[in-house]
Coordinates of C-alpha atoms (C1' of nucleotides) in Angstrom, one line a residue:
Chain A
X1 CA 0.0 0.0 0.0
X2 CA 1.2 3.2 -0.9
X3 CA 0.4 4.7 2.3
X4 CA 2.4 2.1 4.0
X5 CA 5.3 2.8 1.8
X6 CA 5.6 6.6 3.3
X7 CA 5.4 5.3 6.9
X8 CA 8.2 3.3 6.4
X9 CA 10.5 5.9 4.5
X10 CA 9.5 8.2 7.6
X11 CA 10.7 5.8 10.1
X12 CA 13.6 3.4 9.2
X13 CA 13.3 -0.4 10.6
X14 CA 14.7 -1.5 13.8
X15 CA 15.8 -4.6 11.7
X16 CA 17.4 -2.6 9.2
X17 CA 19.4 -0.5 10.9
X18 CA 18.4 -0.1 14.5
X19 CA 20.6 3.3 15.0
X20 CA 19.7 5.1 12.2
X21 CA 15.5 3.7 13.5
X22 CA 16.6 5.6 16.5
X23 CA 17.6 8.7 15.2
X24 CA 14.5 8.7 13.0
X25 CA 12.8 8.3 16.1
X26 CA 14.4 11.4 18.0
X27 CA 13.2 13.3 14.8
X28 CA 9.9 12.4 13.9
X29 CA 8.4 12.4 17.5
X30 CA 9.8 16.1 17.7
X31 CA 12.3 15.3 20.8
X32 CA 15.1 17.3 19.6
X33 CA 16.7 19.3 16.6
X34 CA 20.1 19.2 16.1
X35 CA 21.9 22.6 16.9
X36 CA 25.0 24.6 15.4
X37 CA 26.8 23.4 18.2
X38 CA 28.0 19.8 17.4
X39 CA 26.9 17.7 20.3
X40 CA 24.1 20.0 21.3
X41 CA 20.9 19.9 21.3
X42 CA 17.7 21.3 21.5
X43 CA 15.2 19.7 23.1
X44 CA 12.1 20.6 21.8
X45 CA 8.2 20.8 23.8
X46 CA 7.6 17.2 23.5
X47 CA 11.3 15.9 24.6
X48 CA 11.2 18.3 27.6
X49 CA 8.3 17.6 28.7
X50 CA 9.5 14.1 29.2
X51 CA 12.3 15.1 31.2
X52 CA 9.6 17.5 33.5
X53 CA 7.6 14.0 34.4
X54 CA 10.8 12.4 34.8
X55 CA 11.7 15.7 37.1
X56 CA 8.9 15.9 39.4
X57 CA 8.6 11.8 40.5
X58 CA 12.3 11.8 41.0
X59 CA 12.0 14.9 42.8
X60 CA 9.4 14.2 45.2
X61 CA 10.8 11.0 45.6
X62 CA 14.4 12.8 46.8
X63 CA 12.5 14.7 49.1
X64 CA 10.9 12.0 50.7
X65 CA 14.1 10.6 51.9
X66 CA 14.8 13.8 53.1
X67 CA 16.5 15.5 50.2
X68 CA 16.8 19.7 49.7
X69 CA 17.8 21.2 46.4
X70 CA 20.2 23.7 46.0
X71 CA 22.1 25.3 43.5
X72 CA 26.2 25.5 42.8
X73 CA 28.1 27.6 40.4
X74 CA 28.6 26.0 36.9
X75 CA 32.6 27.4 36.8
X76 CA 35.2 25.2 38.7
X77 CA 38.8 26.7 39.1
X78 CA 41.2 25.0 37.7
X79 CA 42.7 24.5 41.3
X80 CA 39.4 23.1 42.5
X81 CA 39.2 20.1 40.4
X82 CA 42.9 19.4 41.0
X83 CA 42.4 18.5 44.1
X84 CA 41.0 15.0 44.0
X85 CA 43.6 13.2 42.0
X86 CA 41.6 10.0 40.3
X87 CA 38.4 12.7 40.1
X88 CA 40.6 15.2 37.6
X89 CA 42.1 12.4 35.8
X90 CA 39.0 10.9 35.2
X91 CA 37.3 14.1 33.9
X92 CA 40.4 16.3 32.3
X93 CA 39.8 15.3 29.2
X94 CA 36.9 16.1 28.7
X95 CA 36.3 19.2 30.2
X96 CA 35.4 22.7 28.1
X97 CA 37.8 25.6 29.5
X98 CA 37.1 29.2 29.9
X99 CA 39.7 31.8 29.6
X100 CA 38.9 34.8 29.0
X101 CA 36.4 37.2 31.1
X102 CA 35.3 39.8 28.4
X103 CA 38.0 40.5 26.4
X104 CA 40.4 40.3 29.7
X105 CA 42.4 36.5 29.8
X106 CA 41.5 35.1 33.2
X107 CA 44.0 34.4 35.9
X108 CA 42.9 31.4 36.5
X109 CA 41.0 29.1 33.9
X110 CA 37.9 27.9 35.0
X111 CA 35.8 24.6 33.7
X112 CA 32.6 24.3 33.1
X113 CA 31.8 22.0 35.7
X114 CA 31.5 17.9 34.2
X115 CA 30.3 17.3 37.5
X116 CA 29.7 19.1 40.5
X117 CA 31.7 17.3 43.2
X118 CA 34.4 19.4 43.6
X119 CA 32.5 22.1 44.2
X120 CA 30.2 20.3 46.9
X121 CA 32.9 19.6 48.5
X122 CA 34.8 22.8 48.5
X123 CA 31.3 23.7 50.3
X124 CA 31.0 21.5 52.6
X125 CA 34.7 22.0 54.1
X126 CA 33.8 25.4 55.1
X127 CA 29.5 24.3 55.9
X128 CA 30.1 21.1 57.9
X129 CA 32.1 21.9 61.4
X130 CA 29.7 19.6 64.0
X131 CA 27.9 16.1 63.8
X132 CA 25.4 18.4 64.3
X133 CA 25.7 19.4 61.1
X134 CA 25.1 16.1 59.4
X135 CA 24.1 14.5 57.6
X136 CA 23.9 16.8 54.5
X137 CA 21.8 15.6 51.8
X138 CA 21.7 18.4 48.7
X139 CA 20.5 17.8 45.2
X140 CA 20.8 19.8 42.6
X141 CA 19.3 19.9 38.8
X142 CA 21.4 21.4 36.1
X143 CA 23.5 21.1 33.1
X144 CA 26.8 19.9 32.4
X145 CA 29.4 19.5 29.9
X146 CA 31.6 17.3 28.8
X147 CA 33.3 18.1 25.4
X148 CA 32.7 14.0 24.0
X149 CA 34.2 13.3 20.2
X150 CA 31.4 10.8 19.5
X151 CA 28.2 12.5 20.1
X152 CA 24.2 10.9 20.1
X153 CA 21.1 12.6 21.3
X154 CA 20.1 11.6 25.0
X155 CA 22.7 9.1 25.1
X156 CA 25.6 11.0 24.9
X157 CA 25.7 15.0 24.2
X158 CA 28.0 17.6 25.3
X159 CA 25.8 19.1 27.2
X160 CA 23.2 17.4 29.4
X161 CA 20.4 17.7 31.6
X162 CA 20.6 15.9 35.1
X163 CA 20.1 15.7 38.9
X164 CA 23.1 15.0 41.2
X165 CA 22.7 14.4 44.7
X166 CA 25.9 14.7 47.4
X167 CA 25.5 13.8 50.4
X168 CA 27.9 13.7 53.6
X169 CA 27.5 11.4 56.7
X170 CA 29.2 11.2 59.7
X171 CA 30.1 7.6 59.0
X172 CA 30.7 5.1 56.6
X173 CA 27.9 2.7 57.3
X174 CA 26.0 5.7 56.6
X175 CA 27.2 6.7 53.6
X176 CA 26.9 2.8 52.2
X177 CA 23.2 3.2 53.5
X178 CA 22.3 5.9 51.2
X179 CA 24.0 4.9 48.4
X180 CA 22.0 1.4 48.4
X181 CA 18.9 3.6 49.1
X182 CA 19.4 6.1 46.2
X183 CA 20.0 3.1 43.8
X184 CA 17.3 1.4 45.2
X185 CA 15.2 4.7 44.8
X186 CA 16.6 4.9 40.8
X187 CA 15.6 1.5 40.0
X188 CA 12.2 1.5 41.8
X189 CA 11.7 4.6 39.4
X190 CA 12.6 2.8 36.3
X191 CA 10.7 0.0 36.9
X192 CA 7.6 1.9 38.3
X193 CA 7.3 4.9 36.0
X194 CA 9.7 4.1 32.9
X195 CA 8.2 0.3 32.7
X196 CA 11.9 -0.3 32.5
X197 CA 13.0 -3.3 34.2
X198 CA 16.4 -2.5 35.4
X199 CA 19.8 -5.0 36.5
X200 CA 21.3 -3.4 39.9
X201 CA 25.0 -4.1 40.6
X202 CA 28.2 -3.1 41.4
X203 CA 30.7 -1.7 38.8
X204 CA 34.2 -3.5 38.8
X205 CA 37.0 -0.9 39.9
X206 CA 38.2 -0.5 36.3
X207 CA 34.0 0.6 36.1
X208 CA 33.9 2.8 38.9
X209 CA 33.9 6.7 38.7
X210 CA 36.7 8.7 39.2
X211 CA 37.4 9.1 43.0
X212 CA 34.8 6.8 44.0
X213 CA 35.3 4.1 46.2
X214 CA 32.4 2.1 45.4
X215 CA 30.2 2.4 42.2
X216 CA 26.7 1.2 42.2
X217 CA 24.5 1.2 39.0
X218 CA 21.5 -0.3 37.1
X219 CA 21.9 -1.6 33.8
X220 CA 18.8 -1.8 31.3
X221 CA 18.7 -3.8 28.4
X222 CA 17.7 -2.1 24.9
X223 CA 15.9 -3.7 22.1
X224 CA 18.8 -4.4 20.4
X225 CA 20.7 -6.2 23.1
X226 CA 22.6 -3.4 24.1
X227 CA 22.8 -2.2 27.6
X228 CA 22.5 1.0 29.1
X229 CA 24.2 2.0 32.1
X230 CA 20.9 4.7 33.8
X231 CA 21.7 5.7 36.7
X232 CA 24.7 5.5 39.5
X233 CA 25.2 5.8 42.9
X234 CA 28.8 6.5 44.6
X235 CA 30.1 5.9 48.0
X236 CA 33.3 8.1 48.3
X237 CA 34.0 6.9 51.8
X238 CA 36.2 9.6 52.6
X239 CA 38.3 9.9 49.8
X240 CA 37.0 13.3 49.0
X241 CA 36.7 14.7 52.5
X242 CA 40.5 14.0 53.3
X243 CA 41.3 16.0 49.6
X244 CA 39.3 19.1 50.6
X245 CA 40.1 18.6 54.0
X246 CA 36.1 18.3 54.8
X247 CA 36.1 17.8 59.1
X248 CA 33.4 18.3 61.7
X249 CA 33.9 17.4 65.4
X250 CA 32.4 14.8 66.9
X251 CA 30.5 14.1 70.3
X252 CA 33.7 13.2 71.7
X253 CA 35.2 16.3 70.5
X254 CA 37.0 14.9 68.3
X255 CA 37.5 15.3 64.1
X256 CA 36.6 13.2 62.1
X257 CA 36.7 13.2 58.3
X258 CA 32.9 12.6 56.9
X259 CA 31.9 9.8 54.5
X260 CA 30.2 11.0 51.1
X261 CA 28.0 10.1 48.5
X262 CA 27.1 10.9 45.0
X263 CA 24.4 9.5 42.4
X264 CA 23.2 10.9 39.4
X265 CA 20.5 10.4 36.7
X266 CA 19.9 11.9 33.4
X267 CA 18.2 12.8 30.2
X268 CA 20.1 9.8 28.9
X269 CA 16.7 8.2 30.7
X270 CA 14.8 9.7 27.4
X271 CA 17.3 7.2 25.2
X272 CA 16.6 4.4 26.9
X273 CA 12.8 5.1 26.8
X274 CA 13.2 5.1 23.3
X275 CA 15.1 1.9 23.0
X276 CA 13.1 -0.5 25.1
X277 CA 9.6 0.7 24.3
X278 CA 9.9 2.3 20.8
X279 CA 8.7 0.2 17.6
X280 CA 8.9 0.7 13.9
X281 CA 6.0 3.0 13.9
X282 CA 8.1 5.2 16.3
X283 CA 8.0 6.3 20.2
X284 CA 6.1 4.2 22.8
X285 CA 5.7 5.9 26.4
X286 CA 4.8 4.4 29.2
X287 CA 1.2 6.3 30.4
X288 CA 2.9 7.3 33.8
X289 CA 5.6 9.5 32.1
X290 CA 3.6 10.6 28.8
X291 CA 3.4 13.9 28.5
X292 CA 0.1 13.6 26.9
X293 CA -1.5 10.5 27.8
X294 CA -4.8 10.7 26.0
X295 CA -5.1 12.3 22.3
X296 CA -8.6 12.7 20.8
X297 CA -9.0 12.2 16.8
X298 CA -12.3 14.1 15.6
X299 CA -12.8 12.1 12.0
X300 CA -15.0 14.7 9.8
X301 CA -14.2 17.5 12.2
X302 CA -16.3 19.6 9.9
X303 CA -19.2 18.0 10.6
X304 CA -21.9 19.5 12.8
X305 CA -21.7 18.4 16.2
X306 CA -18.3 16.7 15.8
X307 CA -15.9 19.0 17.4
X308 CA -18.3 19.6 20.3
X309 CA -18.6 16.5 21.4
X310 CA -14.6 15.6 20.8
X311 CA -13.9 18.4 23.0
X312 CA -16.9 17.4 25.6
X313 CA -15.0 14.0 25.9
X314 CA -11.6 15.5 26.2
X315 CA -13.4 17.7 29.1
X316 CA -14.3 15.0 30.6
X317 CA -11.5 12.9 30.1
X318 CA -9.4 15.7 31.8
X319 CA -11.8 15.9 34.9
X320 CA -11.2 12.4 35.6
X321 CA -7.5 13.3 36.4
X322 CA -5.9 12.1 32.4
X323 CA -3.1 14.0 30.7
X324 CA -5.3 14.3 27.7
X325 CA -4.7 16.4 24.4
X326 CA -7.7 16.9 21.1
X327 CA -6.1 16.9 17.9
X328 CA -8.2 19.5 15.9
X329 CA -6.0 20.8 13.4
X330 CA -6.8 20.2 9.6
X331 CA -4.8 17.4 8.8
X332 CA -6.3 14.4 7.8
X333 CA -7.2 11.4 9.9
X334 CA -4.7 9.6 8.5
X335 CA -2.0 12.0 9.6
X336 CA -3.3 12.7 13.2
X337 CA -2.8 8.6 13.5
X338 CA 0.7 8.3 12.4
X339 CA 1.6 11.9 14.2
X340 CA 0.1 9.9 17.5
X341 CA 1.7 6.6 17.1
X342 CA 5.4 8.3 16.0
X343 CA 4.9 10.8 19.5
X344 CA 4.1 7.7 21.2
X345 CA 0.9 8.7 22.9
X346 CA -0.4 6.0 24.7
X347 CA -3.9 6.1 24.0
X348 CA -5.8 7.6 20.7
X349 CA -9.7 8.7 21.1
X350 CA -11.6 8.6 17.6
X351 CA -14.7 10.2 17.8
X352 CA -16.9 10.6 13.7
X353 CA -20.1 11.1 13.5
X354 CA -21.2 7.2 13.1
X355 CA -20.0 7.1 16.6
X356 CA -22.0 9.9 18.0
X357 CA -24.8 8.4 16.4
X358 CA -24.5 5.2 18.3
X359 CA -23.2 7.2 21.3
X360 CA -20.1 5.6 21.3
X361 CA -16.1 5.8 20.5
X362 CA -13.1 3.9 19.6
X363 CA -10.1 3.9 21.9
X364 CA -7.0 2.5 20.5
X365 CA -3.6 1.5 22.4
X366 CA -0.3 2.5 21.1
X367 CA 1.4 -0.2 22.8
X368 CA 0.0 -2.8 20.5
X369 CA -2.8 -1.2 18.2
X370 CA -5.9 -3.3 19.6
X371 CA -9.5 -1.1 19.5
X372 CA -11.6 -1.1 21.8
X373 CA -15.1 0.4 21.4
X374 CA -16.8 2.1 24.6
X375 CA -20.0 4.3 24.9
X376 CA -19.4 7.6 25.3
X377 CA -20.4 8.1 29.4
X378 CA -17.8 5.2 29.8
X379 CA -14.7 6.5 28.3
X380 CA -13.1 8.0 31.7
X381 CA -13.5 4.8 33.1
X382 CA -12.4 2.8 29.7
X383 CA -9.5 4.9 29.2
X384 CA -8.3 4.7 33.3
X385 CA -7.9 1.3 32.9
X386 CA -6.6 0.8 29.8
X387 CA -3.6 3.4 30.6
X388 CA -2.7 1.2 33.7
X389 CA -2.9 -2.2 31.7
X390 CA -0.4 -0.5 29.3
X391 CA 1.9 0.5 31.8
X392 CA 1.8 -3.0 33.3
X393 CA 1.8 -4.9 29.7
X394 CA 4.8 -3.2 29.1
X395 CA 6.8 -3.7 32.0
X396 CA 5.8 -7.1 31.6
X397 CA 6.8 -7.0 27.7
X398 CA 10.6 -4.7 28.9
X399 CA 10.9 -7.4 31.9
X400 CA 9.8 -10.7 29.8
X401 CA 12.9 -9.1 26.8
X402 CA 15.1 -8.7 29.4
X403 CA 15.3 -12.0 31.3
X404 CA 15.0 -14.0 27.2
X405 CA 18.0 -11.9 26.8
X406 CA 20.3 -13.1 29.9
X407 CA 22.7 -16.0 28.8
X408 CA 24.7 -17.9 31.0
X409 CA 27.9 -19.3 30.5
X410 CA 30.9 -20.9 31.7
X411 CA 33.1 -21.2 29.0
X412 CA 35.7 -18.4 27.4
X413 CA 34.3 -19.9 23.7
X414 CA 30.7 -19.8 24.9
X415 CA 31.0 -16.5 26.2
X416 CA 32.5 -15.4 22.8
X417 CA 29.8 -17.2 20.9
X418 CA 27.0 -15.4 23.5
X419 CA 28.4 -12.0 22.3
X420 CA 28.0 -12.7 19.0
X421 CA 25.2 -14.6 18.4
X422 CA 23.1 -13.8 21.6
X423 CA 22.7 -10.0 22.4
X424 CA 21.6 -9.5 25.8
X425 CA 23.4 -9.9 29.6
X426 CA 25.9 -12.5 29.6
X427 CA 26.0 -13.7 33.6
X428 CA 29.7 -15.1 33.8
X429 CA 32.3 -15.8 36.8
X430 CA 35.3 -13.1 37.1
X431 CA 38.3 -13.9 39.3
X432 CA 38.3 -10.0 40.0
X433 CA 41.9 -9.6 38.1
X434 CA 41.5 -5.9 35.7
X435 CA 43.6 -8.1 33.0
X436 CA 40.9 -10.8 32.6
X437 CA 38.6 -7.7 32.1
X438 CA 40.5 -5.8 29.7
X439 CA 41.2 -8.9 27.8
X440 CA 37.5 -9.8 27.2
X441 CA 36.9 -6.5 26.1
X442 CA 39.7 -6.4 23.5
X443 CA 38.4 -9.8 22.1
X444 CA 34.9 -9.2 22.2
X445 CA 34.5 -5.6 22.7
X446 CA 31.5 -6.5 25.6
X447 CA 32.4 -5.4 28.9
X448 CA 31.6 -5.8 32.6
X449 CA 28.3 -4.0 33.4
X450 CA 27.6 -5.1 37.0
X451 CA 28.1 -7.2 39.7
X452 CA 24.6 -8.2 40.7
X453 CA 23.3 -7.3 44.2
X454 CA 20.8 -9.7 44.8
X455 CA 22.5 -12.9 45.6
X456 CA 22.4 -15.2 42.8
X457 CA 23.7 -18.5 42.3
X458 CA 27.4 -19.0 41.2
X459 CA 27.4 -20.2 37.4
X460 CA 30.6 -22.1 37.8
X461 CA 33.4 -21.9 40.3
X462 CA 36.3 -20.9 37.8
X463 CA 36.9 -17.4 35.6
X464 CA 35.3 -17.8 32.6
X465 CA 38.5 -16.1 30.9
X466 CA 41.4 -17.5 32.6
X467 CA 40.2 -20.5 34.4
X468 CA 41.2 -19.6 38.1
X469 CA 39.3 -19.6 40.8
X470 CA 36.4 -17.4 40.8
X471 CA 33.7 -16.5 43.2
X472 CA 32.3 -13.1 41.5
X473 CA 29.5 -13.3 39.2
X474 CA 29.6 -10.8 36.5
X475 CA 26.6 -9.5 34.0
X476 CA 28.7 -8.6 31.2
X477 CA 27.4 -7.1 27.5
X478 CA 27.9 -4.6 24.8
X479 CA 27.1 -1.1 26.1
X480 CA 26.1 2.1 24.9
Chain B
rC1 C1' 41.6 11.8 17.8
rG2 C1' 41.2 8.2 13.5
rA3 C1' 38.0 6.3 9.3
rU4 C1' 33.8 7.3 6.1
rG5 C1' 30.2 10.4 4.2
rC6 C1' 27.7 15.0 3.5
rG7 C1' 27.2 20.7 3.2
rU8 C1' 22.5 23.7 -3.0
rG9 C1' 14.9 27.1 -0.6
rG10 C1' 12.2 24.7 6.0
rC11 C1' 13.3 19.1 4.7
rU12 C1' 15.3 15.1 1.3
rC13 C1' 18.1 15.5 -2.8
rA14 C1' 19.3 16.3 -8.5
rG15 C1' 22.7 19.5 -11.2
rC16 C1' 29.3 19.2 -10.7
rU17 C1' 32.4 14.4 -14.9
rU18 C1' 32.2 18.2 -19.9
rG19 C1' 32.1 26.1 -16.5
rG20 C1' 27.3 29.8 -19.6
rU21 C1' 24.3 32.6 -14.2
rA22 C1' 19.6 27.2 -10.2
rG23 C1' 15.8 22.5 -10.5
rA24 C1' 12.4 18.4 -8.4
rG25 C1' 9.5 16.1 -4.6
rC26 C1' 7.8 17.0 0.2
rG27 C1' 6.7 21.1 3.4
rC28 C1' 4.8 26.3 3.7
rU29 C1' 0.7 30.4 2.2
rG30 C1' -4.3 31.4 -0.2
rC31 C1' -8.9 29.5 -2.3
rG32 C1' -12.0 25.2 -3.3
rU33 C1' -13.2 20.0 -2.9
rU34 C1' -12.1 16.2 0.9
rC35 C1' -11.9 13.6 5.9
rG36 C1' -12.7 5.9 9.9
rG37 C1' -4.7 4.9 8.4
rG38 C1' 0.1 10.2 6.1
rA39 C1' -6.4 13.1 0.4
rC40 C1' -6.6 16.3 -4.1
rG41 C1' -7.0 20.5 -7.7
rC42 C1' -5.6 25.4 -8.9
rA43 C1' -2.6 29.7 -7.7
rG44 C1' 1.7 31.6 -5.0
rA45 C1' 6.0 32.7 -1.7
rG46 C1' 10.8 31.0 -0.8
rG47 C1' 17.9 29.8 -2.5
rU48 C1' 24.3 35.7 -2.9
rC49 C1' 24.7 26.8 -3.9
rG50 C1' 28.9 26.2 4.2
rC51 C1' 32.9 30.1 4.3
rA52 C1' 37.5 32.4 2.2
rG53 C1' 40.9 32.8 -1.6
rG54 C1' 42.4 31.5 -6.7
rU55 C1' 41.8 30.3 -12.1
rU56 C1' 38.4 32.3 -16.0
rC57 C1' 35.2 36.9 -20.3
rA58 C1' 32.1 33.7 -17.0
rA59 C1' 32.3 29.2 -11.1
rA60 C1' 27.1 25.5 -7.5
rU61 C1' 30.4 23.2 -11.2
rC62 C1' 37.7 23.5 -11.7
rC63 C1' 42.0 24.4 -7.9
rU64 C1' 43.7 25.6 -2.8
rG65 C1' 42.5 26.4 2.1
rU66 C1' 39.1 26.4 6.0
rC67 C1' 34.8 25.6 8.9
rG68 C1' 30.6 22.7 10.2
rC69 C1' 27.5 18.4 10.7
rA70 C1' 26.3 13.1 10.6
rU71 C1' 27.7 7.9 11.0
rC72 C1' 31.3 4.2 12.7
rG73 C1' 35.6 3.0 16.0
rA74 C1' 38.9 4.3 20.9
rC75 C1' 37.1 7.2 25.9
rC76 C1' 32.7 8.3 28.7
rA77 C1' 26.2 9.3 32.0

RNA sequence: CGAUGCGUGGCUCAGCUUGGUAGAGCGCUGCGUUCGGGACGCAGAGGUCGCAGGUUCAAAUCCUGUCGCAUCGACCA
């Protein structure tokens, strides 16, 4: 069918080349135009208000476990971020430097920050003098940089929109709590709102971030096989506090270093979105983080009667608590449909006037293009339900993908015939030795994603690359 | 930073080999007919061909330089 034909020239096949199907997808549901700035982009209405949803449930989340937001300065002195060794080798190359004030050269160069830690910190050491000052548990939402050569919207621009949290604690137990609970937190998110079924581990040292001493993460799976790492949460112990010299004195009078955190999330979240939900026809979003959940179709608009009543039912579909949008421009039908599906919109109303004769209308889910027919003084109710059995049919689709995607194996030839032939987790034993994991990545370019934190079952008692003892049980995979 | 590709109306591209002063489709504007899976007719608007030099009577086209973007690799959320 002709019509058929132009859908698929709009939108390229997952099948047929699953990145360029992505970047089609970033264009056509209007998340983003590229900008003169290579790397950066602008996120357009329908993108952003993604990221708002994403926002306010992580916010209010944070804020239940006793979160406050603040704001820091997006320059870091030069001398700032030298002052955690690992942190500035991690991050030098990749910051963006400013020089110059005005036409004046600066005495100091300044970064724009890649990461706020440094400048927590340098706060804190002045902020924090008592245990009665602890803990402190700031969050902040903002941009950063980081000048990357290989740039993709979401999943990896120059500029990015995130939240990162730092806490301090008088101790390390502490510290180690919160970082479990903020991954915890991350991961309940995923899987509650995004419908994203998420792994949650430990990275390997060669893994972790720069000046961390432990790095915690959740790894989601994409369509493709691929994972994504989506969100992180550091314990610094007191790596940090004993660089900028962060001390407060304790009941016993004494001073003590404190024990730090850090975990982040970003609008990489909008990638991965993409990438586990999205189909040929374009995106798919979950109905808790669609920006418009509901969009009414008036067929023969022109028709007597036929707006009225499409915006009577999108009145009422409002009242009854739905995100819900009316389509009333004059495109065709036709085009209001595929506009819908390639935006992702969970559920489309259509409402002609056959239906207003019979007093009734067709509700159809994105998520896999069944119709359902309701009268009209049902469709609150109708379209309720059907927007939590598409958030839970799609978690169950994302979780059901996931697991068919795990492989286990024991031997090195296995593992090499898993990456190739079986995208997805591979859950193998590590003897913990960085040479094992550097190896494995040179042969088969998949690397170590996590160490899970669940307790799971050894899958053999040897490393699946040198054949040593091993008791750590890795979920390795190609990664974004 | 390496490899590859691409810069021509808003978008996708043709034209470049063989130099002669810019085209198509889509989109946009207006009017009319349409409307249950990207409708159609008619009439319009819109481009100093990425930038800078050079060759030439004449450059989108040839030469030199330069900038930018995309895709893929190494590094990273």
């Amino acid at each position: 069918m002709a019509k058929d034909k132009k859908l698929v020239e709009a939108i390229t096949s997952m099948d047929t080349d699953f990145a360029q199907w992505y970047t089609d997808v970033v264009k056509k549901a209007e998340l983003i135009d590229y900008s003169s700035v290579k790397g950066c982009m602008v996120i357009k209405p329908a993108g952003y208000a993604i990221w708002e949803n994403i926002q306010n449930e992580l916010d209010r989340r944070f804020k239940e476990t006793g979160v406050e937001n603040v704001y820091m300065p997006m320059f870091i002195p030069e001398s700032l971020l030298q002052k955690e060794k690992d942190h500035v080798e991690g991050f030098a190359p990749e910051v963006a430097w400013v020089t110059h004030g005005g036409l004046n050269p600066l005495q100091e160069r300044m970064c724009v920050r890649p990461t706020s830690e440094t400048l927590f910190c340098d706060f804190y050491a002045n902020d924090i003098q008592s245990y009665r000052d602890l803990p402190k548990c700031y969050n902040q939402w903002c941009s950063v940089v980081r000048w990357e050569k290989e740039t993709r919207p979401f999943l990896r621009s120059r500029e990015f929109l995130w939240q990162e949290g730092h806490t301090a604690h008088a101790t390390a137990g502490e510290a180690e709590e919160r970082t479990i609970q903020m991954l915890n937190l991350y991961a309940d998110f995923c899987e509650e709102v995004l419908a994203m079924p998420v792994v949650r581990g430990k990275k390997t040292d060669k893994e972790k971030f720069a000046g961390a001493e432990a790095t915690y993460t959740i790894e989601a799976l994409m369509h493709d096989g691929k994972a994504l790492q989506s969100g992180t949460s550091h314990n610094f112990g007191d790596g940090f506090a004993k660089a900028f010299d962060i001390q407060y004195t304790d009941r016993d009078n004494k001073l003590q270093y404190v024990h730090q955190t850090s975990w982040g999330m970003t609008t990489r979240l909008i990638g991965a979105i993409i990438m586990v939900h999205g189909d040929d026809s374009g995106l798919v979003l979950p109905p808790r983080i669609a920006p418009a959940q509901v969009m009414v179709i008036p067929i023969q608009q022109h028709k007597e009667g036929v707006l009225d009543k499409a915006a009577e039912l999108r009145d009422i579909l409002k009242k009854a608590g739905i995100r819900v949008k009316m389509d009333d421009s004059e495109k065709s039908p036709g085009w209001k449909f595929s506009e819908q599906e390639m935006r992702g919109i969970p559920i489309r109303v259509e409402l002609g006037p056959k239906d207003i004769e019979a007093g009734k209308c067709v509700l159809v889910r994105r998520d896999t293009r069944e119709k359902i027919e309701c009268t009209l003084d049902q469709v609150a109710e109708t379209a309720e339900r059907l927007l939590q059995d598409i958030q839970k049919d799609m978690y169950a689709r994302a979780k059901e993908h996931l697991e068919s995607h795990i492989s286990e194996v024991k031997s090195y030839a296995a593992f090499k015939d898993a990456v190739e032939n079986k995208p997805g987790f591979i859950r193998a034993m590590w003897c913990g030795s960085e040479q094992c994991e550097v190896k494995i990545k040179e042969d088969t370019t998949a690397t170590s994603r996590c160490m899970p934190l669940k307790e799971e079952a050894a899958v053999s008692d040897v490393c699946v690359c040198c054949g040593k003892p091993a008791h750590k049980l890795v979920y390795w995979g190609k990664a974004y």
